[in-house]
């Protein structure tokens, strides 16, 4: 049985996902990723048309790159792997306004391909339309947006949750969309990484089921000598009802890094800061980076490496008026560290 689900991301991108051999277990893994953008109306001509189920790839007359990628004009096919997860991907209409994606996955792949394949193509489509999806959390107050960018484990989520407790709105924990006028939300399930004492820092009280899951993940992290870090996914609506915001005008950006001590500095030169923002984002869309490289190798005149140059321009144009800071966060992020950051957020400078 096939089930179809429709999505609308801020009236910028429409998406339709059709699942062959539908089961509620597998589909819920996928649907939870995009739940905040699901709509009841049927979308007949979506920007992204995604079919999940068995398919026969169209390899005829393809250029083969690295014995893995099959490339034709506006077409990419490959098999992707992550540990025990394996899935096939065919992208039809690559670089076009309308794109079709076919995915056939083993069971473990259902936990991986939504965040790798589908997010990468959403990112790409947004950029084509002039929007930059940044790897950052975002909070709002009084119509103003505050962005916290950085790698995993630098305190983006803890900072966001503490701001929400203080009455701020939420634009996203992992990604936000920067446009010409506003910062737009991109809501995913919260990824809590237990480098910090989350309950102490945020006041969140987990239920018994979550506590058991947390204990098991901490045990696995200990037994693997820190090599296995598992996240706990939490629906932010279940913690703070009514906190989700749609958009706000960008006020300040904080680029967060790990350091020995807490430190915060205003950035006076835009270019290195924007490069940091670009690289931080590129690291989150590894699959798209590979697609752009192999496609440009075969068709350099179609979609060249200028994509990232143009993406950097989008970032620069849209954050030019915002105040920018670099923040060093110690590994043991404390409440006093957050209080210092909070003062800078509210400071008029």
Short mmCIF file of C-alpha atoms in Angstrom, two decimals:
data_model
loop_
_atom_site.label_atom_id
_atom_site.label_comp_id
_atom_site.label_asym_id
_atom_site.label_seq_id
_atom_site.Cartn_x
_atom_site.Cartn_y
_atom_site.Cartn_z
CA UNK A 1 0.00 0.00 0.00
CA UNK A 2 1.25 3.47 -0.89
CA UNK A 3 0.77 6.46 1.42
CA UNK A 4 1.48 10.05 0.40
CA UNK A 5 2.36 12.98 2.65
CA UNK A 6 2.58 16.66 1.65
CA UNK A 7 4.76 19.44 3.02
CA UNK A 8 5.08 23.20 2.57
CA UNK A 9 8.18 24.98 3.89
CA UNK A 10 7.30 28.66 4.34
CA UNK A 11 5.66 28.86 0.90
CA UNK A 12 9.18 28.59 -0.56
CA UNK A 13 9.42 24.85 -1.21
CA UNK A 14 6.66 22.28 -1.54
CA UNK A 15 7.42 18.60 -1.04
CA UNK A 16 5.53 15.37 -1.57
CA UNK A 17 6.71 12.07 -0.08
CA UNK A 18 5.14 8.82 -1.31
CA UNK A 19 5.99 5.66 0.63
CA UNK A 20 5.55 2.30 -1.07
CA UNK A 21 4.85 -0.74 1.13
CA UNK A 22 3.75 1.65 3.85
CA UNK A 23 4.17 0.67 7.51
CA UNK A 24 3.46 3.09 10.33
CA UNK A 25 6.72 2.20 12.10
CA UNK A 26 9.01 3.21 9.23
CA UNK A 27 6.92 6.15 8.09
CA UNK A 28 6.81 7.66 11.59
CA UNK A 29 10.60 7.74 11.66
CA UNK A 30 10.47 9.85 8.50
CA UNK A 31 7.38 11.93 9.27
CA UNK A 32 8.70 13.06 12.65
CA UNK A 33 11.58 14.76 10.85
CA UNK A 34 9.25 17.06 8.89
CA UNK A 35 6.14 17.09 11.12
CA UNK A 36 6.06 20.87 11.51
CA UNK A 37 5.67 21.39 7.75
CA UNK A 38 3.13 18.69 6.92
CA UNK A 39 -0.07 19.99 5.30
CA UNK A 40 -3.38 18.25 4.67
CA UNK A 41 -3.87 19.55 1.14
CA UNK A 42 -2.67 17.47 -1.82
CA UNK A 43 0.25 19.05 -3.68
CA UNK A 44 0.03 18.08 -7.35
CA UNK A 45 3.20 19.69 -8.70
CA UNK A 46 5.72 19.84 -5.83
CA UNK A 47 9.22 21.29 -5.99
CA UNK A 48 10.50 18.05 -4.46
CA UNK A 49 8.75 14.82 -5.39
CA UNK A 50 10.13 11.95 -3.29
CA UNK A 51 9.30 8.28 -3.86
CA UNK A 52 10.49 5.80 -1.24
CA UNK A 53 10.44 2.19 -2.32
CA UNK A 54 12.10 -0.25 -4.75
CA UNK A 55 13.11 1.19 -8.12
CA UNK A 56 15.26 0.36 -11.14
CA UNK A 57 17.98 2.99 -11.71
CA UNK A 58 18.41 4.47 -15.17
CA UNK A 59 22.11 3.78 -15.82
CA UNK A 60 21.98 3.76 -19.61
CA UNK A 61 24.45 6.15 -21.27
CA UNK A 62 25.72 7.31 -17.87
CA UNK A 63 29.16 8.60 -17.02
CA UNK A 64 30.55 6.51 -14.15
CA UNK A 65 32.64 8.38 -11.57
CA UNK A 66 34.72 6.49 -8.98
CA UNK A 67 32.83 3.28 -9.80
CA UNK A 68 30.02 4.62 -7.66
CA UNK A 69 28.23 7.57 -9.21
CA UNK A 70 26.21 7.26 -12.42
CA UNK A 71 25.85 10.72 -13.95
CA UNK A 72 23.74 12.04 -16.80
CA UNK A 73 22.45 15.51 -17.48
CA UNK A 74 20.38 16.53 -14.44
CA UNK A 75 20.59 12.94 -13.13
CA UNK A 76 22.61 11.28 -10.35
CA UNK A 77 22.38 7.70 -9.10
CA UNK A 78 24.45 6.07 -6.36
CA UNK A 79 24.35 3.68 -3.42
CA UNK A 80 25.09 5.30 -0.07
CA UNK A 81 26.20 3.67 3.16
CA UNK A 82 26.57 4.68 6.78
CA UNK A 83 27.69 1.89 9.11
CA UNK A 84 24.95 -0.76 8.68
CA UNK A 85 22.59 1.59 6.83
CA UNK A 86 22.43 1.24 3.03
CA UNK A 87 20.18 3.06 0.59
CA UNK A 88 19.97 3.74 -3.14
CA UNK A 89 19.38 7.29 -4.38
CA UNK A 90 18.36 8.56 -7.80
CA UNK A 91 18.03 12.33 -8.25
CA UNK A 92 16.17 13.38 -11.40
CA UNK A 93 16.17 17.07 -12.31
CA UNK A 94 19.29 17.87 -10.29
CA UNK A 95 19.71 21.64 -10.26
CA UNK A 96 16.23 22.25 -11.67
CA UNK A 97 13.28 23.98 -10.00
CA UNK A 98 11.43 20.65 -9.93
CA UNK A 99 13.33 17.63 -8.66
CA UNK A 100 12.31 13.99 -8.19
CA UNK A 101 14.16 11.76 -5.73
CA UNK A 102 13.86 7.98 -5.57
CA UNK A 103 15.11 6.19 -2.46
CA UNK A 104 15.27 2.47 -1.68
CA UNK A 105 16.61 1.68 1.77
CA UNK A 106 17.23 -1.15 4.20
CA UNK A 107 15.67 -0.72 7.66
CA UNK A 108 18.63 1.02 9.37
CA UNK A 109 18.74 3.48 6.48
CA UNK A 110 15.38 4.94 7.53
CA UNK A 111 17.15 6.57 10.47
CA UNK A 112 19.80 8.08 8.19
CA UNK A 113 18.58 9.04 4.71
CA UNK A 114 16.05 11.70 5.84
CA UNK A 115 18.86 13.69 7.48
CA UNK A 116 21.38 13.01 4.71
CA UNK A 117 19.65 12.76 1.33
CA UNK A 118 16.39 14.64 1.82
CA UNK A 119 17.81 17.49 3.90
CA UNK A 120 20.67 17.92 1.40
CA UNK A 121 18.26 18.40 -1.49
CA UNK A 122 16.03 20.74 0.55
CA UNK A 123 19.17 22.76 1.32
CA UNK A 124 20.06 22.82 -2.38
CA UNK A 125 16.58 23.90 -3.48
CA UNK A 126 16.49 26.69 -0.91
CA UNK A 127 19.85 28.00 -2.15
CA UNK A 128 18.64 27.96 -5.75
CA UNK A 129 15.75 30.17 -4.61
CA UNK A 130 18.12 32.58 -2.80
CA UNK A 131 17.85 31.29 0.79
CA UNK A 132 20.68 30.00 3.00
CA UNK A 133 19.98 27.19 5.44
CA UNK A 134 22.56 27.56 8.21
CA UNK A 135 23.67 24.98 10.76
CA UNK A 136 22.58 26.92 13.82
CA UNK A 137 19.95 27.25 16.49
CA UNK A 138 17.75 30.33 16.55
CA UNK A 139 15.77 32.21 19.20
CA UNK A 140 13.44 35.20 18.94
CA UNK A 141 12.19 38.01 21.13
CA UNK A 142 10.12 41.05 20.19
CA UNK A 143 10.45 40.27 16.49
CA UNK A 144 14.26 40.00 16.64
CA UNK A 145 16.25 36.86 15.86
CA UNK A 146 19.42 35.61 17.57
CA UNK A 147 21.41 32.86 15.83
CA UNK A 148 23.87 30.48 17.50
CA UNK A 149 26.07 28.68 14.96
CA UNK A 150 28.77 26.08 15.55
CA UNK A 151 29.61 22.40 15.54
CA UNK A 152 27.89 19.70 17.54
CA UNK A 153 28.66 19.92 21.26
CA UNK A 154 29.31 23.67 21.42
CA UNK A 155 26.15 24.44 23.39
CA UNK A 156 23.69 25.56 20.71
CA UNK A 157 20.83 23.45 22.07
CA UNK A 158 21.47 24.23 25.75
CA UNK A 159 21.58 27.95 24.94
CA UNK A 160 18.32 27.74 22.99
CA UNK A 161 16.49 25.80 25.71
CA UNK A 162 17.56 28.27 28.39
CA UNK A 163 16.38 31.17 26.24
CA UNK A 164 13.02 29.46 25.69
CA UNK A 165 12.67 29.10 29.47
CA UNK A 166 13.15 32.86 29.69
CA UNK A 167 10.29 33.47 27.26
CA UNK A 168 12.10 33.52 23.92
CA UNK A 169 10.61 31.92 20.82
CA UNK A 170 12.26 29.08 18.90
CA UNK A 171 13.29 29.13 15.22
CA UNK A 172 15.11 25.81 15.32
CA UNK A 173 17.65 23.77 17.22
CA UNK A 174 19.82 22.53 14.35
CA UNK A 175 19.00 24.69 11.31
CA UNK A 176 17.56 28.08 10.45
CA UNK A 177 16.85 29.66 7.06
CA UNK A 178 18.25 33.11 6.31
CA UNK A 179 16.44 35.18 3.69
CA UNK A 180 16.64 38.75 2.43
CA UNK A 181 14.21 40.10 5.02
CA UNK A 182 13.96 37.61 7.89
CA UNK A 183 15.35 34.54 9.56
CA UNK A 184 12.87 31.70 9.03
CA UNK A 185 12.38 28.65 11.20
CA UNK A 186 13.38 25.12 10.29
CA UNK A 187 12.11 22.94 13.11
CA UNK A 188 13.47 19.43 13.66
CA UNK A 189 13.34 17.17 16.71
CA UNK A 190 15.80 18.41 19.34
CA UNK A 191 19.08 16.50 19.45
CA UNK A 192 20.23 16.37 23.07
CA UNK A 193 23.85 15.34 23.51
CA UNK A 194 24.78 14.55 27.09
CA UNK A 195 28.13 16.30 27.28
CA UNK A 196 26.44 18.66 29.73
CA UNK A 197 24.08 18.15 32.68
CA UNK A 198 20.97 18.94 30.66
CA UNK A 199 18.46 18.75 33.51
CA UNK A 200 20.54 21.07 35.69
CA UNK A 201 21.22 23.55 32.91
CA UNK A 202 17.71 23.74 31.47
CA UNK A 203 15.37 22.59 34.21
CA UNK A 204 13.88 19.93 31.90
CA UNK A 205 12.50 16.97 33.82
CA UNK A 206 12.64 13.79 31.75
CA UNK A 207 10.11 11.00 32.14
CA UNK A 208 11.10 7.49 33.23
CA UNK A 209 11.43 6.21 29.65
CA UNK A 210 13.75 9.07 28.69
CA UNK A 211 15.82 8.61 31.85
CA UNK A 212 16.38 4.93 31.03
CA UNK A 213 17.36 5.84 27.45
CA UNK A 214 19.74 8.51 28.73
CA UNK A 215 21.34 6.08 31.19
CA UNK A 216 21.87 3.48 28.46
CA UNK A 217 23.40 6.03 26.08
CA UNK A 218 25.73 7.33 28.77
CA UNK A 219 26.78 3.74 29.54
CA UNK A 220 27.49 3.09 25.84
CA UNK A 221 29.51 6.29 25.66
CA UNK A 222 31.55 5.20 28.69
CA UNK A 223 32.11 1.65 27.41
CA UNK A 224 33.20 2.94 23.98
CA UNK A 225 35.68 5.36 25.61
CA UNK A 226 33.80 8.30 24.14
CA UNK A 227 33.69 6.97 20.56
CA UNK A 228 29.94 6.27 20.58
CA UNK A 229 27.90 9.41 21.20
CA UNK A 230 24.17 8.89 20.86
CA UNK A 231 21.64 11.70 20.79
CA UNK A 232 18.20 11.70 22.38
CA UNK A 233 15.56 13.24 20.11
CA UNK A 234 12.89 15.33 21.82
CA UNK A 235 9.88 17.10 20.35
CA UNK A 236 10.23 20.66 21.59
CA UNK A 237 6.44 21.07 21.64
CA UNK A 238 6.30 18.45 24.40
CA UNK A 239 8.61 20.54 26.60
CA UNK A 240 7.67 24.14 25.85
CA UNK A 241 4.24 24.53 24.30
CA UNK A 242 3.65 27.64 22.21
CA UNK A 243 7.33 28.51 21.81
CA UNK A 244 7.67 27.92 18.07
CA UNK A 245 8.09 31.06 15.98
CA UNK A 246 7.96 31.43 12.20
CA UNK A 247 10.30 34.31 11.45
CA UNK A 248 12.06 37.38 12.85
CA UNK A 249 14.48 40.13 11.80
CA UNK A 250 18.12 39.13 12.35
CA UNK A 251 19.70 41.05 15.24
CA UNK A 252 22.81 39.12 16.38
CA UNK A 253 24.84 36.05 15.37
CA UNK A 254 27.06 34.11 17.78
CA UNK A 255 29.59 31.62 16.40
CA UNK A 256 30.24 29.09 19.17
CA UNK A 257 33.43 27.05 19.56
CA UNK A 258 34.81 24.83 22.33
CA UNK A 259 37.59 26.26 24.50
CA UNK A 260 39.09 26.04 27.97
CA UNK A 261 37.29 29.09 29.34
CA UNK A 262 34.23 31.12 28.48
CA UNK A 263 35.03 34.12 26.30
CA UNK A 264 33.03 36.34 23.96
CA UNK A 265 34.29 38.90 21.45
CA UNK A 266 32.63 41.20 18.93
CA UNK A 267 33.77 40.47 15.36
CA UNK A 268 34.90 43.51 13.37
CA UNK A 269 35.86 41.78 10.09
CA UNK A 270 33.05 40.05 8.18
CA UNK A 271 34.99 37.89 5.73
CA UNK A 272 36.61 35.33 8.12
CA UNK A 273 33.34 35.10 10.05
CA UNK A 274 31.35 34.38 6.89
CA UNK A 275 33.91 31.74 5.85
CA UNK A 276 33.39 30.07 9.23
CA UNK A 277 29.63 30.12 8.72
CA UNK A 278 30.04 28.63 5.24
CA UNK A 279 32.35 25.79 6.30
CA UNK A 280 30.21 25.04 9.35
CA UNK A 281 27.25 24.59 7.02
CA UNK A 282 29.15 22.59 4.37
CA UNK A 283 30.12 20.03 7.00
CA UNK A 284 26.41 19.33 7.54
CA UNK A 285 25.61 18.59 3.88
CA UNK A 286 28.37 16.16 2.99
CA UNK A 287 26.12 14.28 0.58
CA UNK A 288 25.29 17.43 -1.38
CA UNK A 289 28.99 18.40 -1.49
CA UNK A 290 29.75 15.04 -3.09
CA UNK A 291 26.92 15.40 -5.61
CA UNK A 292 28.13 18.86 -6.64
CA UNK A 293 31.70 17.65 -7.08
CA UNK A 294 30.93 14.57 -9.18
CA UNK A 295 28.29 16.36 -11.25
CA UNK A 296 30.63 19.30 -11.89
CA UNK A 297 33.34 16.84 -12.93
CA UNK A 298 31.11 15.57 -15.75
CA UNK A 299 29.21 18.80 -16.52
CA UNK A 300 31.37 21.73 -15.33
CA UNK A 301 29.34 24.19 -17.38
CA UNK A 302 26.00 23.12 -15.87
CA UNK A 303 26.43 23.33 -12.10
CA UNK A 304 29.93 24.46 -11.31
CA UNK A 305 31.75 24.92 -8.04
CA UNK A 306 30.48 28.51 -8.18
CA UNK A 307 27.49 27.15 -6.25
CA UNK A 308 29.37 27.62 -2.99
CA UNK A 309 30.61 31.04 -4.05
CA UNK A 310 27.00 32.05 -4.71
CA UNK A 311 25.88 30.49 -1.42
CA UNK A 312 28.54 32.51 0.42
CA UNK A 313 27.16 35.65 -1.25
CA UNK A 314 23.67 34.78 0.04
CA UNK A 315 25.05 34.50 3.58
CA UNK A 316 27.03 37.74 3.30
CA UNK A 317 24.13 39.72 1.87
CA UNK A 318 21.60 38.49 4.40
CA UNK A 319 23.67 38.81 7.59
CA UNK A 320 25.56 42.00 6.72
CA UNK A 321 23.60 44.23 9.12
CA UNK A 322 23.65 41.82 12.08
CA UNK A 323 26.04 42.16 15.02
CA UNK A 324 28.50 39.26 15.06
CA UNK A 325 30.34 37.57 17.93
CA UNK A 326 32.70 34.67 18.51
CA UNK A 327 32.00 32.70 21.69
CA UNK A 328 34.32 30.18 23.35
CA UNK A 329 32.35 27.64 25.40
CA UNK A 330 34.10 25.33 27.92
CA UNK A 331 33.32 21.63 27.68
CA UNK A 332 31.53 21.87 31.02
CA UNK A 333 29.08 24.60 29.95
CA UNK A 334 27.78 26.12 33.21
CA UNK A 335 24.85 28.30 34.18
CA UNK A 336 27.25 31.18 34.88
CA UNK A 337 28.60 30.82 31.32
CA UNK A 338 25.08 31.03 29.94
CA UNK A 339 24.37 34.09 32.12
CA UNK A 340 27.35 35.90 30.56
CA UNK A 341 26.10 35.03 27.09
CA UNK A 342 22.58 36.09 28.04
CA UNK A 343 23.82 39.52 29.09
CA UNK A 344 25.52 39.94 25.72
CA UNK A 345 22.33 38.90 23.91
CA UNK A 346 20.40 41.63 25.71
CA UNK A 347 23.15 44.23 25.58
CA UNK A 348 22.63 47.23 23.30
CA UNK A 349 25.93 47.73 21.50
#
